[in-house]
CSV table of C-alpha atoms and ligand atoms in Angstrom, one decimal:
chain,number,residue,atom,x,y,z
A,1335,UNK,CA,-15.0,-98.5,-194.5
A,1336,UNK,CA,-15.1,-100.4,-191.1
A,1337,UNK,CA,-12.6,-103.1,-190.8
A,1338,UNK,CA,-15.1,-106.4,-190.4
A,1339,UNK,CA,-14.7,-107.8,-186.5
A,1340,UNK,CA,-13.7,-111.2,-186.2
A,1341,UNK,CA,-15.3,-113.1,-182.9
A,1342,UNK,CA,-13.4,-116.1,-182.1
A,1343,UNK,CA,-14.5,-118.4,-179.3
A,1344,UNK,CA,-11.6,-120.4,-177.9
A,1345,UNK,CA,-11.5,-123.6,-175.3
A,1346,UNK,CA,-8.6,-124.6,-173.6
A,1347,UNK,CA,-8.7,-128.2,-171.6
A,1348,UNK,CA,-5.1,-129.5,-172.1
A,1349,UNK,CA,-4.8,-130.0,-168.5
A,1350,UNK,CA,-6.5,-129.7,-165.1
A,1351,UNK,CA,-8.0,-126.2,-166.0
A,1352,UNK,CA,-11.3,-125.7,-168.3
A,1353,UNK,CA,-11.2,-122.4,-169.9
A,1354,UNK,CA,-13.1,-120.1,-172.4
A,1355,UNK,CA,-12.2,-116.7,-173.8
A,1356,UNK,CA,-14.3,-114.9,-176.8
A,1357,UNK,CA,-12.3,-112.5,-178.8
A,1358,UNK,CA,-13.5,-109.5,-181.2
A,1359,UNK,CA,-10.1,-109.4,-183.2
A,1360,UNK,CA,-7.1,-109.1,-181.1
A,1361,UNK,CA,-8.9,-107.8,-178.0
A,1362,UNK,CA,-10.2,-110.3,-175.3
A,1363,UNK,CA,-13.9,-109.5,-174.3
A,1364,UNK,CA,-14.1,-112.3,-171.3
A,1365,UNK,CA,-11.8,-115.0,-170.4
A,1366,UNK,CA,-13.3,-117.5,-167.8
A,1367,UNK,CA,-11.3,-120.1,-166.2
A,1368,UNK,CA,-12.8,-122.8,-164.1
A,1369,UNK,CA,-9.6,-124.4,-162.0
A,1370,UNK,CA,-9.8,-128.2,-160.4
A,1371,UNK,CA,-9.6,-128.3,-156.6
A,1372,UNK,CA,-10.0,-132.4,-157.0
A,1373,UNK,CA,-6.1,-132.9,-157.5
A,1374,UNK,CA,-5.1,-130.9,-154.4
A,1375,UNK,CA,-5.2,-133.8,-152.2
A,1376,UNK,CA,-2.8,-136.0,-154.4
A,1377,UNK,CA,-0.3,-133.5,-154.8
A,1378,UNK,CA,-0.5,-133.5,-158.9
A,1379,UNK,CA,-3.2,-133.7,-162.0
A,1380,UNK,CA,-5.1,-137.0,-161.7
A,1381,UNK,CA,-5.6,-137.4,-165.5
A,1382,UNK,CA,-8.8,-139.7,-165.1
A,1383,UNK,CA,-10.7,-137.0,-162.2
A,1384,UNK,CA,-9.3,-134.1,-164.9
A,1385,UNK,CA,-11.6,-135.2,-168.0
A,1386,UNK,CA,-14.3,-135.8,-165.8
A,1387,UNK,CA,-14.1,-132.4,-164.4
A,1388,UNK,CA,-13.9,-130.9,-167.6
A,1389,UNK,CA,-16.9,-132.7,-169.0
A,1390,UNK,CA,-19.2,-131.1,-165.7
A,1391,UNK,CA,-17.1,-127.4,-166.6
A,1392,UNK,CA,-17.4,-127.2,-169.8
A,1393,UNK,CA,-21.0,-126.2,-170.7
A,1394,UNK,CA,-21.1,-123.5,-167.8
A,1395,UNK,CA,-17.5,-122.1,-168.8
A,1396,UNK,CA,-18.5,-121.6,-172.3
A,1397,UNK,CA,-22.1,-120.3,-171.3
A,1398,UNK,CA,-20.1,-117.6,-169.1
A,1399,UNK,CA,-17.9,-116.6,-171.6
A,1400,UNK,CA,-20.3,-115.8,-174.0
A,1401,UNK,CA,-22.7,-114.0,-171.4
A,1402,UNK,CA,-19.7,-112.0,-170.2
A,1403,UNK,CA,-18.8,-111.5,-173.9
A,1404,UNK,CA,-22.0,-109.9,-174.5
A,1405,UNK,CA,-22.4,-111.8,-177.6
A,1406,UNK,CA,-24.5,-114.8,-179.0
A,1407,UNK,CA,-23.2,-117.8,-180.4
A,1408,UNK,CA,-24.6,-116.6,-183.7
A,1409,UNK,CA,-22.1,-113.8,-184.0
A,1410,UNK,CA,-19.2,-115.9,-183.8
A,1411,UNK,CA,-17.2,-116.6,-187.0
A,1412,UNK,CA,-14.7,-119.5,-185.5
A,1413,UNK,CA,-14.2,-122.1,-182.8
A,1414,UNK,CA,-10.7,-122.8,-181.5
A,1415,UNK,CA,-9.6,-125.1,-179.2
A,1416,UNK,CA,-5.9,-126.7,-177.8
A,1417,UNK,CA,-5.2,-129.6,-180.3
A,1418,UNK,CA,-2.4,-130.7,-178.0
A,1419,UNK,CA,0.5,-131.3,-176.1
A,1420,UNK,CA,-1.3,-132.1,-173.1
A,1421,UNK,CA,-3.6,-135.1,-171.1
A,1422,UNK,CA,-5.3,-136.9,-174.0
A,1423,UNK,CA,-8.6,-137.1,-171.9
A,1424,UNK,CA,-8.5,-133.7,-170.7
A,1425,UNK,CA,-7.9,-132.5,-174.7
A,1426,UNK,CA,-10.5,-134.9,-175.7
A,1427,UNK,CA,-13.5,-132.6,-174.0
A,1428,UNK,CA,-12.3,-129.6,-175.8
A,1429,UNK,CA,-11.8,-131.1,-179.1
A,1430,UNK,CA,-15.3,-132.8,-179.1
A,1431,UNK,CA,-17.0,-129.8,-177.7
A,1432,UNK,CA,-14.9,-127.5,-180.4
A,1433,UNK,CA,-15.9,-129.8,-183.3
A,1434,UNK,CA,-19.4,-130.0,-182.4
A,1435,UNK,CA,-19.9,-126.5,-181.9
A,1436,UNK,CA,-18.1,-125.6,-185.1
A,1437,UNK,CA,-20.8,-128.1,-186.7
A,1438,UNK,CA,-23.7,-126.9,-185.4
A,1439,UNK,CA,-22.8,-123.3,-186.3
A,1440,UNK,CA,-21.1,-123.8,-189.6
A,1441,UNK,CA,-18.2,-122.2,-188.8
A,1442,UNK,CA,-14.5,-122.8,-189.3
A,1443,UNK,CA,-12.8,-124.9,-186.6
A,1444,UNK,CA,-9.4,-124.2,-185.4
A,1445,UNK,CA,-6.5,-126.3,-183.6
A,1446,UNK,CA,-3.8,-124.4,-181.7
A,1447,UNK,CA,-0.9,-125.6,-180.0
A,1448,UNK,CA,-0.8,-124.9,-176.4
A,1449,UNK,CA,2.9,-123.8,-176.1
A,1450,UNK,CA,2.4,-121.7,-179.4
A,1451,UNK,CA,-0.4,-120.1,-177.6
A,1452,UNK,CA,1.7,-119.1,-174.5
A,1453,UNK,CA,3.9,-117.6,-176.8
A,1454,UNK,CA,1.3,-115.7,-178.8
A,1455,UNK,CA,-0.3,-114.2,-175.9
A,1456,UNK,CA,2.1,-111.4,-176.1
A,1457,UNK,CA,-0.3,-110.3,-179.2
A,1458,UNK,CA,-3.5,-109.8,-177.1
A,1459,UNK,CA,-4.3,-105.9,-177.3
A,1460,UNK,CA,-3.7,-104.5,-174.2
A,1461,UNK,CA,-1.9,-101.5,-175.1
A,1462,UNK,CA,1.5,-103.0,-173.8
A,1463,UNK,CA,4.5,-103.2,-176.3
A,1464,UNK,CA,4.4,-106.4,-178.8
A,1465,UNK,CA,7.6,-108.6,-179.5
A,1466,UNK,CA,8.6,-108.1,-183.5
A,1467,UNK,CA,9.7,-111.1,-185.1
A,1468,UNK,CA,12.3,-112.7,-184.7
A,1469,UNK,CA,12.4,-113.2,-180.9
A,1470,UNK,CA,13.5,-115.8,-178.5
A,1471,UNK,CA,10.4,-117.3,-176.9
A,1472,UNK,CA,10.6,-119.1,-173.5
A,1473,UNK,CA,7.9,-121.4,-172.5
A,1474,UNK,CA,8.3,-122.4,-168.9
A,1475,UNK,CA,5.3,-124.4,-167.3
A,1476,UNK,CA,4.4,-127.5,-165.5
A,1477,UNK,CA,4.9,-129.6,-168.5
A,1478,UNK,CA,7.6,-127.5,-170.9
A,1479,UNK,CA,10.7,-125.6,-170.6
A,1480,UNK,CA,11.7,-124.6,-174.4
A,1481,UNK,CA,13.8,-121.6,-175.9
A,1482,UNK,CA,11.9,-120.9,-179.0
A,1483,UNK,CA,12.9,-119.1,-182.3
A,1484,UNK,CA,10.0,-117.4,-183.0
A,1485,UNK,CA,10.2,-116.2,-186.4
A,1486,UNK,CA,6.3,-115.5,-187.3
A,1487,UNK,CA,3.2,-116.1,-185.4
A,1488,UNK,CA,2.7,-120.2,-186.6
A,1489,UNK,CA,6.5,-120.3,-187.7
A,1490,UNK,CA,8.4,-121.7,-184.3
A,1491,UNK,CA,11.5,-123.9,-183.8
A,1492,UNK,CA,12.6,-125.2,-180.7
A,1493,UNK,CA,16.3,-124.6,-180.2
A,1494,UNK,CA,16.5,-125.9,-176.3
A,1495,UNK,CA,14.1,-128.1,-174.4
A,1496,UNK,CA,14.6,-129.8,-171.0
A,1497,UNK,CA,15.3,-133.5,-171.3
A,1498,UNK,CA,13.9,-134.3,-168.0
A,1499,UNK,CA,12.1,-132.3,-165.8
A,1500,UNK,CA,10.6,-129.0,-166.6
A,1501,UNK,CA,11.1,-126.1,-164.4
A,1502,UNK,CA,7.5,-126.0,-163.2
A,1503,UNK,CA,7.8,-129.7,-162.0
A,1504,UNK,CA,11.0,-128.8,-160.4
A,1505,UNK,CA,9.5,-126.0,-158.2
A,1506,UNK,CA,6.4,-128.6,-157.6
A,1507,UNK,CA,8.7,-131.3,-156.9
A,1508,UNK,CA,11.0,-129.2,-154.7
A,1509,UNK,CA,7.2,-127.9,-152.6
A,1510,UNK,CA,6.2,-131.1,-152.2
A,1511,UNK,CA,9.4,-132.2,-150.3
A,1512,UNK,CA,9.0,-129.2,-148.3
A,1513,UNK,CA,5.3,-130.3,-147.7
A,1514,UNK,CA,3.6,-127.3,-149.2
A,1515,UNK,CA,0.6,-127.7,-151.1
A,1516,UNK,CA,0.1,-128.2,-154.9
A,1517,UNK,CA,1.1,-126.4,-157.1
A,1518,UNK,CA,3.7,-125.4,-155.1
A,1519,UNK,CA,5.2,-122.8,-157.5
A,1520,UNK,CA,3.6,-120.0,-156.6
A,1521,UNK,CA,3.6,-120.6,-152.7
A,1522,UNK,CA,7.7,-121.0,-153.2
A,1523,UNK,CA,7.5,-117.8,-155.0
A,1524,UNK,CA,5.6,-116.3,-152.2
A,1525,UNK,CA,8.0,-117.6,-149.4
A,1526,UNK,CA,11.0,-116.9,-151.3
A,1527,UNK,CA,10.3,-113.3,-151.3
A,1528,UNK,CA,10.7,-113.1,-147.6
A,1529,UNK,CA,14.1,-115.1,-147.5
A,1530,UNK,CA,17.6,-115.4,-148.3
A,1531,UNK,CA,18.6,-116.4,-151.5
A,1532,UNK,CA,22.3,-116.8,-151.0
A,1533,UNK,CA,21.3,-118.8,-147.8
A,1534,UNK,CA,22.0,-122.6,-149.3
A,1535,UNK,CA,23.5,-123.7,-152.1
A,1536,UNK,CA,21.9,-126.2,-154.7
A,1537,UNK,CA,24.0,-127.3,-157.6
A,1538,UNK,CA,23.5,-126.3,-161.4
A,1539,UNK,CA,22.6,-129.6,-163.6
A,1540,UNK,CA,24.7,-129.6,-166.8
A,1541,UNK,CA,23.0,-130.1,-169.9
A,1542,UNK,CA,24.5,-129.6,-173.3
A,1543,UNK,CA,24.1,-126.5,-176.0
A,1544,UNK,CA,20.5,-124.7,-175.2
A,1545,UNK,CA,19.0,-127.6,-173.4
A,1546,UNK,CA,18.3,-128.0,-169.8
A,1547,UNK,CA,18.0,-130.4,-167.2
A,1548,UNK,CA,16.5,-130.1,-163.7
A,1549,UNK,CA,15.9,-133.8,-162.1
A,1550,UNK,CA,19.5,-133.7,-160.4
A,1551,UNK,CA,18.1,-130.3,-159.2
A,1552,UNK,CA,15.3,-132.2,-157.3
A,1553,UNK,CA,17.2,-135.0,-156.0
A,1554,UNK,CA,19.9,-132.5,-154.4
A,1555,UNK,CA,17.0,-130.5,-152.9
A,1556,UNK,CA,15.6,-134.0,-151.3
A,1557,UNK,CA,19.0,-135.2,-150.3
A,1558,UNK,CA,19.2,-131.8,-148.5
A,1559,UNK,CA,16.4,-131.8,-146.6
A,1560,UNK,CA,16.7,-135.6,-145.5
A,1561,UNK,CA,20.1,-134.6,-144.2
A,1562,UNK,CA,19.2,-131.5,-142.1
A,1563,UNK,CA,15.6,-132.8,-140.9
A,1564,UNK,CA,18.2,-135.9,-139.6
A,1565,UNK,CA,19.5,-133.3,-137.8
A,1566,UNK,CA,16.6,-131.3,-136.9
A,1567,UNK,CA,13.0,-132.3,-137.5
A,1568,UNK,CA,12.2,-128.8,-137.3
A,1569,UNK,CA,14.6,-127.5,-139.8
A,1570,UNK,CA,12.1,-127.0,-142.8
A,1571,UNK,CA,9.7,-125.1,-140.5
A,1572,UNK,CA,12.6,-122.7,-139.0
A,1573,UNK,CA,14.2,-122.0,-142.7
A,1574,UNK,CA,11.1,-122.2,-144.7
A,1575,UNK,CA,11.6,-118.9,-146.5
A,1576,UNK,CA,15.3,-118.9,-146.6
A,1577,UNK,CA,15.2,-122.6,-148.5
A,1578,UNK,CA,12.0,-121.4,-150.8
A,1579,UNK,CA,14.4,-118.2,-151.8
A,1580,UNK,CA,17.8,-120.4,-152.4
A,1581,UNK,CA,15.5,-123.0,-154.6
A,1582,UNK,CA,14.0,-120.3,-156.7
A,1583,UNK,CA,17.5,-118.4,-157.0
A,1584,UNK,CA,19.2,-121.4,-158.1
A,1585,UNK,CA,16.2,-121.8,-160.7
A,1586,UNK,CA,16.4,-118.9,-162.2
A,1587,UNK,CA,19.8,-119.2,-162.3
A,1588,UNK,CA,19.6,-122.6,-164.4
A,1589,UNK,CA,16.9,-120.9,-166.6
A,1590,UNK,CA,18.9,-117.4,-167.3
A,1591,UNK,CA,22.4,-119.4,-168.3
A,1592,UNK,CA,20.6,-120.9,-171.4
A,1593,UNK,CA,18.8,-117.9,-171.9
A,1594,UNK,CA,21.9,-115.6,-172.1
A,1595,UNK,CA,23.2,-118.3,-174.2
A,1596,UNK,CA,20.6,-118.2,-176.7
A,1597,UNK,CA,20.7,-114.6,-177.0
A,1598,UNK,CA,24.6,-114.6,-177.8
A,1599,UNK,CA,24.5,-117.4,-180.4
A,1600,UNK,CA,21.8,-116.1,-182.1
A,1601,UNK,CA,22.4,-112.3,-181.9
A,1602,UNK,CA,18.6,-112.2,-181.1
A,1603,UNK,CA,18.0,-110.0,-177.8
A,1604,UNK,CA,14.1,-109.7,-177.6
A,1605,UNK,CA,13.2,-112.3,-175.4
A,1606,UNK,CA,9.7,-112.9,-174.4
A,1607,UNK,CA,8.6,-115.6,-171.9
A,1608,UNK,CA,5.3,-117.7,-171.9
A,1609,UNK,CA,3.5,-120.2,-169.5
A,1610,UNK,CA,2.4,-120.5,-165.9
A,1611,UNK,CA,6.0,-120.2,-164.5
A,1612,UNK,CA,6.4,-116.9,-165.9
A,1613,UNK,CA,4.0,-115.8,-163.5
A,1614,UNK,CA,7.2,-116.0,-161.3
A,1615,UNK,CA,8.3,-112.6,-159.4
A,1616,UNK,CA,11.9,-113.6,-159.6
A,1617,UNK,CA,11.7,-114.5,-163.0
A,1618,UNK,CA,10.0,-111.5,-164.4
A,1619,UNK,CA,12.3,-109.0,-162.0
A,1620,UNK,CA,15.3,-110.7,-163.2
A,1621,UNK,CA,14.2,-110.5,-166.9
A,1622,UNK,CA,13.0,-106.9,-166.6
A,1623,UNK,CA,16.6,-106.4,-165.3
A,1624,UNK,CA,17.6,-107.5,-168.7
A,1625,UNK,CA,16.7,-104.0,-170.2
A,1626,UNK,CA,19.8,-102.9,-168.9
A,1627,UNK,CA,21.9,-104.9,-171.2
A,1628,UNK,CA,20.1,-103.7,-174.0
A,1629,UNK,CA,17.5,-106.6,-174.6
A,1630,UNK,CA,13.7,-106.3,-175.1
A,1631,UNK,CA,11.7,-108.1,-172.5
A,1632,UNK,CA,8.1,-109.0,-172.9
A,1633,UNK,CA,6.4,-110.2,-169.7
A,1634,UNK,CA,2.7,-111.3,-170.2
A,1635,UNK,CA,0.1,-110.2,-167.8
A,1636,UNK,CA,-0.7,-112.1,-165.0
A,1637,UNK,CA,-4.1,-113.4,-166.4
A,1638,UNK,CA,-2.3,-114.6,-169.8
A,1639,UNK,CA,0.8,-116.3,-167.6
A,1640,UNK,CA,-1.1,-119.9,-166.3
A,1641,UNK,CA,-3.6,-121.7,-168.6
A,1642,UNK,CA,-5.8,-119.7,-170.1
A,1643,UNK,CA,-8.2,-119.9,-173.2
A,1644,UNK,CA,-7.4,-116.4,-174.4
A,1645,UNK,CA,-3.9,-117.3,-175.6
A,1646,UNK,CA,-5.6,-120.1,-177.9
A,1647,UNK,CA,-8.1,-117.5,-178.8
A,1648,UNK,CA,-5.4,-114.6,-180.4
A,1649,UNK,CA,-3.3,-117.8,-181.8
A,1650,UNK,CA,-6.8,-118.7,-183.7
A,1651,UNK,CA,-7.3,-115.1,-184.9
A,1652,UNK,CA,-4.1,-115.0,-186.6
A,1653,UNK,CA,-4.7,-118.7,-188.2
A,1654,UNK,CA,-8.2,-117.1,-189.2
A,1655,UNK,CA,-6.7,-114.5,-191.4
A,1656,UNK,CA,-4.6,-116.9,-193.1
A,1657,UNK,CA,-7.7,-118.9,-193.5
A,1658,UNK,CA,-6.0,-121.7,-192.0
A,1659,UNK,CA,-8.6,-124.3,-191.0
A,1660,UNK,CA,-9.2,-127.5,-189.3
A,1661,UNK,CA,-11.4,-130.2,-190.8
A,1662,UNK,CA,-14.1,-132.0,-188.4
A,1663,UNK,CA,-11.6,-135.4,-188.5
A,1664,UNK,CA,-9.3,-133.5,-186.7
A,1665,UNK,CA,-8.2,-135.0,-183.5
A,1666,UNK,CA,-6.6,-134.2,-180.2
A,1667,UNK,CA,-2.5,-134.5,-180.3
A,1668,UNK,CA,-1.2,-135.3,-176.7
A,1669,UNK,CA,2.5,-135.1,-178.1
A,1670,UNK,CA,2.0,-132.8,-181.0
A,1671,UNK,CA,5.4,-131.0,-181.8
A,1672,UNK,CA,5.9,-127.4,-182.1
B,370,KG4,O1,1.0,-122.8,-168.1
B,370,KG4,P1,0.7,-123.8,-166.8
B,370,KG4,O2,-0.5,-123.2,-166.2
B,370,KG4,O3,0.0,-125.1,-167.0
B,370,KG4,C1,1.1,-126.2,-167.9
B,370,KG4,O4,0.5,-126.1,-169.1
B,370,KG4,O5,1.7,-126.9,-167.4
B,370,KG4,O6,1.7,-124.1,-165.4
B,370,KG4,C2,1.6,-124.5,-164.7
B,370,KG4,C3,3.0,-124.1,-163.6
B,370,KG4,C4,3.0,-125.0,-162.4
B,370,KG4,O7,4.0,-126.0,-162.2
B,370,KG4,C5,2.9,-124.0,-161.4
B,370,KG4,O8,3.7,-124.3,-160.2
B,370,KG4,C6,3.7,-122.8,-161.9
B,370,KG4,O9,3.3,-123.2,-163.2
B,370,KG4,N1,3.3,-121.6,-161.5
B,370,KG4,C7,4.6,-120.7,-161.0
B,370,KG4,C8,4.1,-119.9,-160.3
B,370,KG4,N2,2.6,-119.7,-160.9
B,370,KG4,C9,2.7,-121.0,-161.6
B,370,KG4,N3,6.0,-121.5,-160.8
B,370,KG4,C10,6.7,-120.3,-160.2
B,370,KG4,N4,6.0,-119.3,-159.4
B,370,KG4,C11,5.0,-119.1,-160.1
B,370,KG4,N5,4.4,-117.6,-159.2
B,371,ZN,ZN1,0.3,-124.3,-170.1
């Protein structure tokens, strides 16, 4: 007998991207993302503007995801949504929409933790090898930097976290100091590929155990740039590639110092990265190079690195198999823990 196909429609609206995906079991049928250009002029996400933009994007994004998947609403088995963490006004739009849709279709509702989604993106069927449990998950995004012991699909323990800024913020704030656009992470990555990573030296902040700290790094970049531009106002322009390469080199060094420590202390050498910063070319290369040390490494395809709804859909699929559903009284949880 053929196995029944479970169709799940997933919505992600935790920050500034309105995203919807449709999955058939662990395969992605459609993956639609509407970004929000409105924040660029402010150099960061403005929560009020984000929730407004989600309101206007959500219906067309969901319609397009269904159309691209080639199925109708009536064929769906469940509606998934990001329950948190994220911005309250943004989460509310996706949560309320998902609840209404599940109520009107009479099908289960499944809330998904955004960061668990980033890690479970590795289980979308792309033909690539998938991690086996347990593994070390590294969530690196604009809001998080965490080392996570992933024991099962929905059994995760945070073993290290940042005490201040996230690594994505370190990229974005450094980029802002350099006058780059927002988000600056991808721009720093682009310039870094043409520069010398050893041109300038930046400090590696200390943090206890498996934790991280990035705020001192950002301050060091600020003082360095202020000092150098006082001597030569054209300093940034003349050395942009080298500055970006040196910033990226140091951030990767900070990141991997604790990943290596986690591998040593847990004895688990299977490492999977997730989150927007895992799109970074230097981080991807560095992780791949660890295969020579016997690590098993997992890097998500680009479309599943930055915020997307496919990762919410795949997380919901495993919850669906376990019949882990949410009631209609569920609320968005901006500060939900892993
Ligand atoms: O996961 P994500 O899309 O949203 C959050 O949940 O935060 O991550 C966004 C972050 C931003 O800080 C952005 O600058 C960073 O991911 N990012 C990158 C790259 N692409 C995106 N950082 C470094 N290199 C990249 N190529
Ligand atoms: Zn994210």
